[in-house]
Coordinates of C-alpha atoms in Angstrom, one line a residue:
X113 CA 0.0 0.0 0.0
X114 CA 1.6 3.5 -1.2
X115 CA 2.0 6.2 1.5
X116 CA -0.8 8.7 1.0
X117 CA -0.5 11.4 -1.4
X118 CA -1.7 14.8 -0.4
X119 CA -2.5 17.5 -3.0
X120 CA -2.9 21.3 -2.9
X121 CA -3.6 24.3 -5.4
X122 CA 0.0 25.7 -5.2
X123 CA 2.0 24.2 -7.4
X124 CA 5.6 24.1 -5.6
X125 CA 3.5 22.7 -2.4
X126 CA 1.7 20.0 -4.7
X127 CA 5.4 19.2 -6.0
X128 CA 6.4 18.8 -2.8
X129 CA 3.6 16.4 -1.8
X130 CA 4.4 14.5 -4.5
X131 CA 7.8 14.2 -3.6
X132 CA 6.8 13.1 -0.1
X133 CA 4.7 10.5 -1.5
X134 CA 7.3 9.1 -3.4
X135 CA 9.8 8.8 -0.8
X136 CA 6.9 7.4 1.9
X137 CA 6.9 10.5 4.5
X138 CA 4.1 12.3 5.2
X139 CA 3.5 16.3 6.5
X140 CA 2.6 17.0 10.1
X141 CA 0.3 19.9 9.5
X142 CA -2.3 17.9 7.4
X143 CA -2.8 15.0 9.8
X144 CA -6.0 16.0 11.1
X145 CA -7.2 14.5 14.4
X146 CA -4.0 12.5 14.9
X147 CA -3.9 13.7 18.0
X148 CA -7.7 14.1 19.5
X149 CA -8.7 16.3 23.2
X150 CA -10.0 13.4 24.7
X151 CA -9.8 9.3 23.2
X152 CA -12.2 8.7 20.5
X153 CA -10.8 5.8 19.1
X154 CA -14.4 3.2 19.2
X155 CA -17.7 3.7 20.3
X156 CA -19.3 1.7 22.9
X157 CA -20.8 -2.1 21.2
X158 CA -22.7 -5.0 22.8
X159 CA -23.2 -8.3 21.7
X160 CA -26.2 -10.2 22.5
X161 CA -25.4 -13.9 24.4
X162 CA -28.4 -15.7 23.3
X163 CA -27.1 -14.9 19.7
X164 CA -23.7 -15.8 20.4
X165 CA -24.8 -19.1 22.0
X166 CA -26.9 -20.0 19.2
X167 CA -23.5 -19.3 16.8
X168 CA -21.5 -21.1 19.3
X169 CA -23.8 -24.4 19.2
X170 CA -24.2 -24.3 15.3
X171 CA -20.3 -23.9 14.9
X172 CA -20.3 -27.1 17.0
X173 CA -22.3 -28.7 14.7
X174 CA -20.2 -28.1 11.6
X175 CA -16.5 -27.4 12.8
X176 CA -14.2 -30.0 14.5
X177 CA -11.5 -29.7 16.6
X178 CA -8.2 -30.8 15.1
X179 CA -4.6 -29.7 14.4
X180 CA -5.8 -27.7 11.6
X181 CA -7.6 -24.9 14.1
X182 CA -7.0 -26.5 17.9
X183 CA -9.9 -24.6 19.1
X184 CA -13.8 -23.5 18.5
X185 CA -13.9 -20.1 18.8
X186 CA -15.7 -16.7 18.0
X187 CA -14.2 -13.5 18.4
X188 CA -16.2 -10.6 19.2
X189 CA -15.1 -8.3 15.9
X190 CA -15.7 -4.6 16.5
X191 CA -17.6 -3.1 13.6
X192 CA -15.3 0.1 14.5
X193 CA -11.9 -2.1 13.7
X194 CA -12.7 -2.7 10.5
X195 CA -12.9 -6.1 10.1
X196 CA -10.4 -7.5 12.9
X197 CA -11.3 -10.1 15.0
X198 CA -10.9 -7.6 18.1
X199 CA -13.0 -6.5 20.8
X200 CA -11.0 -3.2 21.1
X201 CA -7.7 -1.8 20.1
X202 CA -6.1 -4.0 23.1
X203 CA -8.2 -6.8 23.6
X204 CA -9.3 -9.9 22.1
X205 CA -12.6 -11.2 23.3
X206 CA -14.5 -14.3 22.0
X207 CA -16.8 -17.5 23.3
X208 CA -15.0 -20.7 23.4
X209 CA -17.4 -24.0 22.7
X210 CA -15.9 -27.1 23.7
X211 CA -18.6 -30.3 23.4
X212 CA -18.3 -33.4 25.2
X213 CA -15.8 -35.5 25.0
X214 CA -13.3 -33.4 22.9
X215 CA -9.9 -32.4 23.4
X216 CA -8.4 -29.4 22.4
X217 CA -4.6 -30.1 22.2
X218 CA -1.8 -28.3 24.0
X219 CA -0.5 -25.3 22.0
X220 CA 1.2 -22.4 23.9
X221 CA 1.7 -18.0 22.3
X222 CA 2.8 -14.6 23.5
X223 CA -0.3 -13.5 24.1
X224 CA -1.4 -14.0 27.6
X225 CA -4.9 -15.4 28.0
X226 CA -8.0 -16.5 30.3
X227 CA -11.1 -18.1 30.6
X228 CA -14.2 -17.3 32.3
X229 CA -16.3 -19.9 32.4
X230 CA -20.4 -19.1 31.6
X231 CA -21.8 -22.0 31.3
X232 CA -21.1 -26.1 31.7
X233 CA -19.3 -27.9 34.7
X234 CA -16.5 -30.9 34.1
X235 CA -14.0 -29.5 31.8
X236 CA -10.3 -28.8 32.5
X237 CA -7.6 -26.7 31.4
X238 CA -4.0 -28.1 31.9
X239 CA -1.8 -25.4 32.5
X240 CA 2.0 -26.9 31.9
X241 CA 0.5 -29.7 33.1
X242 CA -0.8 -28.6 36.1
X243 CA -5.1 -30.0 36.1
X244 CA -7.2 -27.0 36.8
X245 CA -10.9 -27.7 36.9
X246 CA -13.6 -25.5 35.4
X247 CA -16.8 -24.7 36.6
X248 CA -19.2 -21.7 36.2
X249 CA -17.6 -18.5 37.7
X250 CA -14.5 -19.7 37.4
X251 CA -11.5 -17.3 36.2
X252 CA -8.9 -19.2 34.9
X253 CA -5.3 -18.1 33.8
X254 CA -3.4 -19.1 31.1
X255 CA -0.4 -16.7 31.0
X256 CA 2.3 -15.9 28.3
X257 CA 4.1 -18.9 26.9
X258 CA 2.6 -21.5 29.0
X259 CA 1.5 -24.5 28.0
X260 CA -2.3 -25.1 27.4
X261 CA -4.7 -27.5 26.5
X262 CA -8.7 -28.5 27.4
X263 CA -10.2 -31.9 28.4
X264 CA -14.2 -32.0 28.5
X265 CA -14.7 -35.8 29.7
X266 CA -18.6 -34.9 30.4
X267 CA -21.3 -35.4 29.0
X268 CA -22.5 -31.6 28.2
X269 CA -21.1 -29.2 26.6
X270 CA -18.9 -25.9 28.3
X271 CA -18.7 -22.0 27.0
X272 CA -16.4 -19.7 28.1
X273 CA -15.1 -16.5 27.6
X274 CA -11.6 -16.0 26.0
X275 CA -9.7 -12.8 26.7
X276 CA -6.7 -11.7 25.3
X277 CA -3.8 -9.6 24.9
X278 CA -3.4 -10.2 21.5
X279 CA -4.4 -7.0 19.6
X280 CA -2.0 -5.0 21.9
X281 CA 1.0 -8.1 21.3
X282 CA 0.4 -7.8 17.5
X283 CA 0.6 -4.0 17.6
X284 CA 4.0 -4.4 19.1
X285 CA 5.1 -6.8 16.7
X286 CA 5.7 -9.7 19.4
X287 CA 3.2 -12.5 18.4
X288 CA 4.7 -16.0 18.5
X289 CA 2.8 -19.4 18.5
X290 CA 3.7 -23.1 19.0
X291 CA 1.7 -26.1 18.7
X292 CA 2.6 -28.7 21.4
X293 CA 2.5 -32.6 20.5
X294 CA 0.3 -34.8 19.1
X295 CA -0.2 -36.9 22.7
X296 CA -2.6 -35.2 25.4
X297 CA -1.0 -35.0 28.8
X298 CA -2.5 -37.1 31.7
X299 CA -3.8 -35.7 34.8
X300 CA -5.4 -36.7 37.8
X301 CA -9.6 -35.4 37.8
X302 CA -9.6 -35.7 41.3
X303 CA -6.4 -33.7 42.9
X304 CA -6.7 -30.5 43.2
X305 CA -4.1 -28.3 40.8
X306 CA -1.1 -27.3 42.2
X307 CA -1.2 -23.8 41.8
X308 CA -4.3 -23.9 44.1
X309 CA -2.9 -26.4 46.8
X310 CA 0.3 -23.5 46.9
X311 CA -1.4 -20.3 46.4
X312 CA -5.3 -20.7 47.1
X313 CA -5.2 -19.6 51.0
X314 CA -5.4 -16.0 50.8
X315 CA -3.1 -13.9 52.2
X316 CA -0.8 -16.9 53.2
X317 CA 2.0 -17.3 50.7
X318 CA 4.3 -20.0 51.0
X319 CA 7.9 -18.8 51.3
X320 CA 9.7 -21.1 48.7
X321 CA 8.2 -21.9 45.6
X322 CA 7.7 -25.6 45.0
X323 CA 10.5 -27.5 41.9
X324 CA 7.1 -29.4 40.5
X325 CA 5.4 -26.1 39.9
X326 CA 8.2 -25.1 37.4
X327 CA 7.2 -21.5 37.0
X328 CA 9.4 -18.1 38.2
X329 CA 9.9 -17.3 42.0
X330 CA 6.3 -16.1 43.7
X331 CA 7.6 -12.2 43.9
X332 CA 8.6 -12.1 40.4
X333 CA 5.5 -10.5 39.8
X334 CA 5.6 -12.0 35.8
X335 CA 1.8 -13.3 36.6
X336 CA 0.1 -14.8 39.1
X337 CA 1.3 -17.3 40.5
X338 CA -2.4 -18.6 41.5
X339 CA -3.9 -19.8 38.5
X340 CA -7.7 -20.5 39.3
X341 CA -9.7 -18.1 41.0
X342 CA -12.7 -20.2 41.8
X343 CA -16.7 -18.9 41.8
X344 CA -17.3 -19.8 45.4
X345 CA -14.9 -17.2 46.7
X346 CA -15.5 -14.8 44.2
X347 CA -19.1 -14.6 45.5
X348 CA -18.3 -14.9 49.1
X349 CA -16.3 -12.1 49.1
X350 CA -18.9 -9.9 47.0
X351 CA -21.4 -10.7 49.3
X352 CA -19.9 -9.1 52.2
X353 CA -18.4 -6.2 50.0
X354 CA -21.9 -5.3 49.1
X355 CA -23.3 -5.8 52.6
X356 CA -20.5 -3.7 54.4
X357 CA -20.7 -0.7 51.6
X358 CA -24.2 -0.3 52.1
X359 CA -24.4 1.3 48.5
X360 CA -26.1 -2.0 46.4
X361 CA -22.8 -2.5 44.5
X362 CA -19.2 -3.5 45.0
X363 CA -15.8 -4.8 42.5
X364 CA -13.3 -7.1 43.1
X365 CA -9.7 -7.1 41.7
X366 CA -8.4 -10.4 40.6
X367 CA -4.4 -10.4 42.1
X368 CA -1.7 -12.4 42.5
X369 CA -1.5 -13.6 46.1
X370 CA 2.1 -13.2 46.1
X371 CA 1.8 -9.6 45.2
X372 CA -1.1 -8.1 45.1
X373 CA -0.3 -7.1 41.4
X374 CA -2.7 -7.9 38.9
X375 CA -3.0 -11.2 37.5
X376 CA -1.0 -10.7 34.4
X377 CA 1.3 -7.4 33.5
X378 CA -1.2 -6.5 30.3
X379 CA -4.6 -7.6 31.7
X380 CA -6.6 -7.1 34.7
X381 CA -9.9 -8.6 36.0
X382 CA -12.5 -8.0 37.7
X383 CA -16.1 -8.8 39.0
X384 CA -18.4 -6.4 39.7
X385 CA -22.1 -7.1 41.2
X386 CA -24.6 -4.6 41.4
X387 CA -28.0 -5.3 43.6
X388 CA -31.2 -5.2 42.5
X389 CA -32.0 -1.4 42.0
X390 CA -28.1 -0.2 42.6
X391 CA -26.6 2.5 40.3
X392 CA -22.7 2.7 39.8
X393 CA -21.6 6.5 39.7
X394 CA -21.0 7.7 36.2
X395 CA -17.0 7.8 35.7
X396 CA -14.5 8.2 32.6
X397 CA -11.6 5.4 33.0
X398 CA -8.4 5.4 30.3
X399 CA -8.1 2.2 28.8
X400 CA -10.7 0.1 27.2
X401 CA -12.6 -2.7 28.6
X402 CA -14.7 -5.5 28.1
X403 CA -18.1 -6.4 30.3
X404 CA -19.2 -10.1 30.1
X405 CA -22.9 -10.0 32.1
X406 CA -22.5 -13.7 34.0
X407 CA -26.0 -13.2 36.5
X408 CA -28.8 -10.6 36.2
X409 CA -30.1 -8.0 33.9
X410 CA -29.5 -4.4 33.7
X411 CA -28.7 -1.1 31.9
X412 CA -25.7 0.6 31.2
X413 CA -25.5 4.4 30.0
X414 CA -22.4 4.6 27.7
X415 CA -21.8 7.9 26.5
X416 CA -25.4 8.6 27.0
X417 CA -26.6 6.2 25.2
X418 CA -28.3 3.1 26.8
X419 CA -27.8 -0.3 26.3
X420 CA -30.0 -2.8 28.2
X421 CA -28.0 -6.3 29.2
X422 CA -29.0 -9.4 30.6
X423 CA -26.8 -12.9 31.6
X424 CA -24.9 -13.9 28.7
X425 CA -24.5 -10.6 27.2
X426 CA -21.1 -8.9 26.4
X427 CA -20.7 -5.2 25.8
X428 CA -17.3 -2.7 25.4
X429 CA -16.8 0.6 27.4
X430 CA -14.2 2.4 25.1
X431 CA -11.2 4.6 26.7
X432 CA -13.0 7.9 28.6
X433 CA -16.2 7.0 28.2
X434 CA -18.7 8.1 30.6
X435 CA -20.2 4.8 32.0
X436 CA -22.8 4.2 34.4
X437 CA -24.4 0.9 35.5
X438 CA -27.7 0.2 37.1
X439 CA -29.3 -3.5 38.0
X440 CA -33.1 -4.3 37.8
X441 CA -32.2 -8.2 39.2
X442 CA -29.0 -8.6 41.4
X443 CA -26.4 -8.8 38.6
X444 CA -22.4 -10.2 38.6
X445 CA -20.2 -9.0 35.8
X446 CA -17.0 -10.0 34.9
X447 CA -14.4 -7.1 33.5
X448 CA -11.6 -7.7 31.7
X449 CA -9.2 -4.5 30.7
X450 CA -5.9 -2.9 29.7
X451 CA -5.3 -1.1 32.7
X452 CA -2.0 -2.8 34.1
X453 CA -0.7 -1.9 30.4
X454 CA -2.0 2.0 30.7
X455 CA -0.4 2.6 34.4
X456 CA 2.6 0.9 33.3
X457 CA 3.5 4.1 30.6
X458 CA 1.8 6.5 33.8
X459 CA -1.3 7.4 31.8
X460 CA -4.0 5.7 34.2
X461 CA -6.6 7.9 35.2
X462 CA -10.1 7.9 36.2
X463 CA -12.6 10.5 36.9
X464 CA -16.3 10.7 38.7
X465 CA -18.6 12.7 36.1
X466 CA -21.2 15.0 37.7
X467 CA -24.7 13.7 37.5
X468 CA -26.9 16.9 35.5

């Protein structure tokens, strides 16, 4: 593709676009909006579940799962991206569909990824061979360059959503992929994963980091060295968030144990609930995310413009927009974003916008 050619009514300045053209460089002073007041990069988007479940279980129908694709997937495609398989500039969001009794063989990338789980029980995720089991609720991690594969031994089938890294990894030009063997590793459905027997007690972490876990020292602060973050505590410790705030809504930061960072250095999740008439304030965050709606139905004002949402549902709040949520049924959504990533380079920021 040839570098743009800008043209104007005085001759030597046409000549000189030309010229600029031809040796692919471009002038400053006719770049108009390059550099905008205030992010306008996407509008805000949601995606119906009931849709995407209905895709999901017809894709399951007609594609397998072999070497040629290793996974059943559909990517949430931004109609402002045009055309890219992207939820937002950063992040890669899609709906994984994995029926009974398939395998999805170990492959392992750059990007760092993780699952929640919406729907289905029995499935697991082997994690350099370490047996994690997935169940709805559950936020599982597969970080950069490890080793992943999915087992669903059941009888019913399991959805989750996939979030990545990858738009922000391919726009720095450091995207590399591996398949793994042929032969599926064995594991043990009954022990619990050793990531969880090391670094599931909260606040207590152990003070050297075990040979068979094979993965960097606990303070190293690469990801987290917990790798399941399991339903039951999720909503445990939302129930008395919401109780002891005494506003109808509360958020919780998925972290590593051993640091209290964030989960992985380029994404952070959260869960959010809102009770049953609760309003969030209306604030402006920098850095994109992406809302997957796990319980409950409700409406979000994006912008000013509303979107209604309900349990399956998925939805994009673009950089420095003004969001607000509100619940009519006690509603649980998961958030995944680029914020680690933005306070990294010191341009984190959010503000509380007036109510008119």
């Amino acid at each position: 593709m040839s570098t743009t050619r800008f043209s104007s009514d005085d001759g030597d300045l046409d000549k000189l676009y030309e010229d600029f053209a031809r040796e692919d460089v471009q002038p400053l002073w006719t770049q108009h909006g390059l550099l905008p007041a205030t992010p306008d990069g996407l509008s805000p988007f949601l995606w119906k579940g009931a849709t995407l479940r209905q895709l999901a279980e017809r894709a399951g129908d007609l594609v397998g799962i072999d070497r040629g694709g290793d996974r059943r997937v559909i990517s949430l495609s931004h109609p402002g991206l045009n055309g890219l398989p992207f939820a937002t500039h950063t992040l890669w969001g899609a709906l994984q569909y994995l029926k009974p009794g398939e395998l999805a063989p170990a492959h392992r990338h750059s990007p760092a990824a993780l699952r929640f789980v919406t729907e289905g029980e029995g499935v697991w995720t082997l994690v350099n061979g370490d047996p994690l089991a997935m169940g709805p609720g559950d936020v599982i991690l597969t970080p950069s360059y490890t080793w992943h594969e999915h087992h669903n031994p059941g009888k019913a089938p399991m959805i989750w959503f996939d979030g990545l890294d990858l738009p922000l990894i391919r726009n720095l030009d450091a995207v590399f992929f591996e398949p793994g063997p042929d032969t599926l590793s064995p594991y043990d459905p009954v022990a619990t994963s050793e990531s969880e027997r090391r670094y599931g007690t909260s606040g207590l972490v152990p003070l050297s980091p075990s040979d068979a876990l094979k993965v960097e020292a606990p303070a190293s602060g690469v990801h987290s060295r917990l790798l399941a973050y399991r339903w039951a505590d999720t909503d445990a410790a939302l129930t008395r968030l919401v109780s002891a705030a005494g506003n109808g809504y509360a958020s919780v930061r998925f972290s590593d144990p051993a640091t209290g960072r964030d989960v992985m250095p380029t994404l952070r999740a959260e869960m959010h609930r809102i009770a049953a008439g609760g309003k969030t304030p209306t604030t402006r965050t920098v850095g994109s995310s992406v809302w997957v709606v796990y319980r409950g139905e409700g409406t979000s004002v994006l912008n000013g413009e509303r979107y209604d949402w309900k349990a399956g549902d998925i939805f994009v709040v673009p950089s420095w927009a003004a969001a607000s949520h509100a619940a009519t049924s006690d509603a649980d959504i998961f958030v995944l974003s680029d914020g680690p990533v933005i306070e990294a380079v010191g341009l984190g920021g959010t503000e509380t916008v007036a109510e008119s």
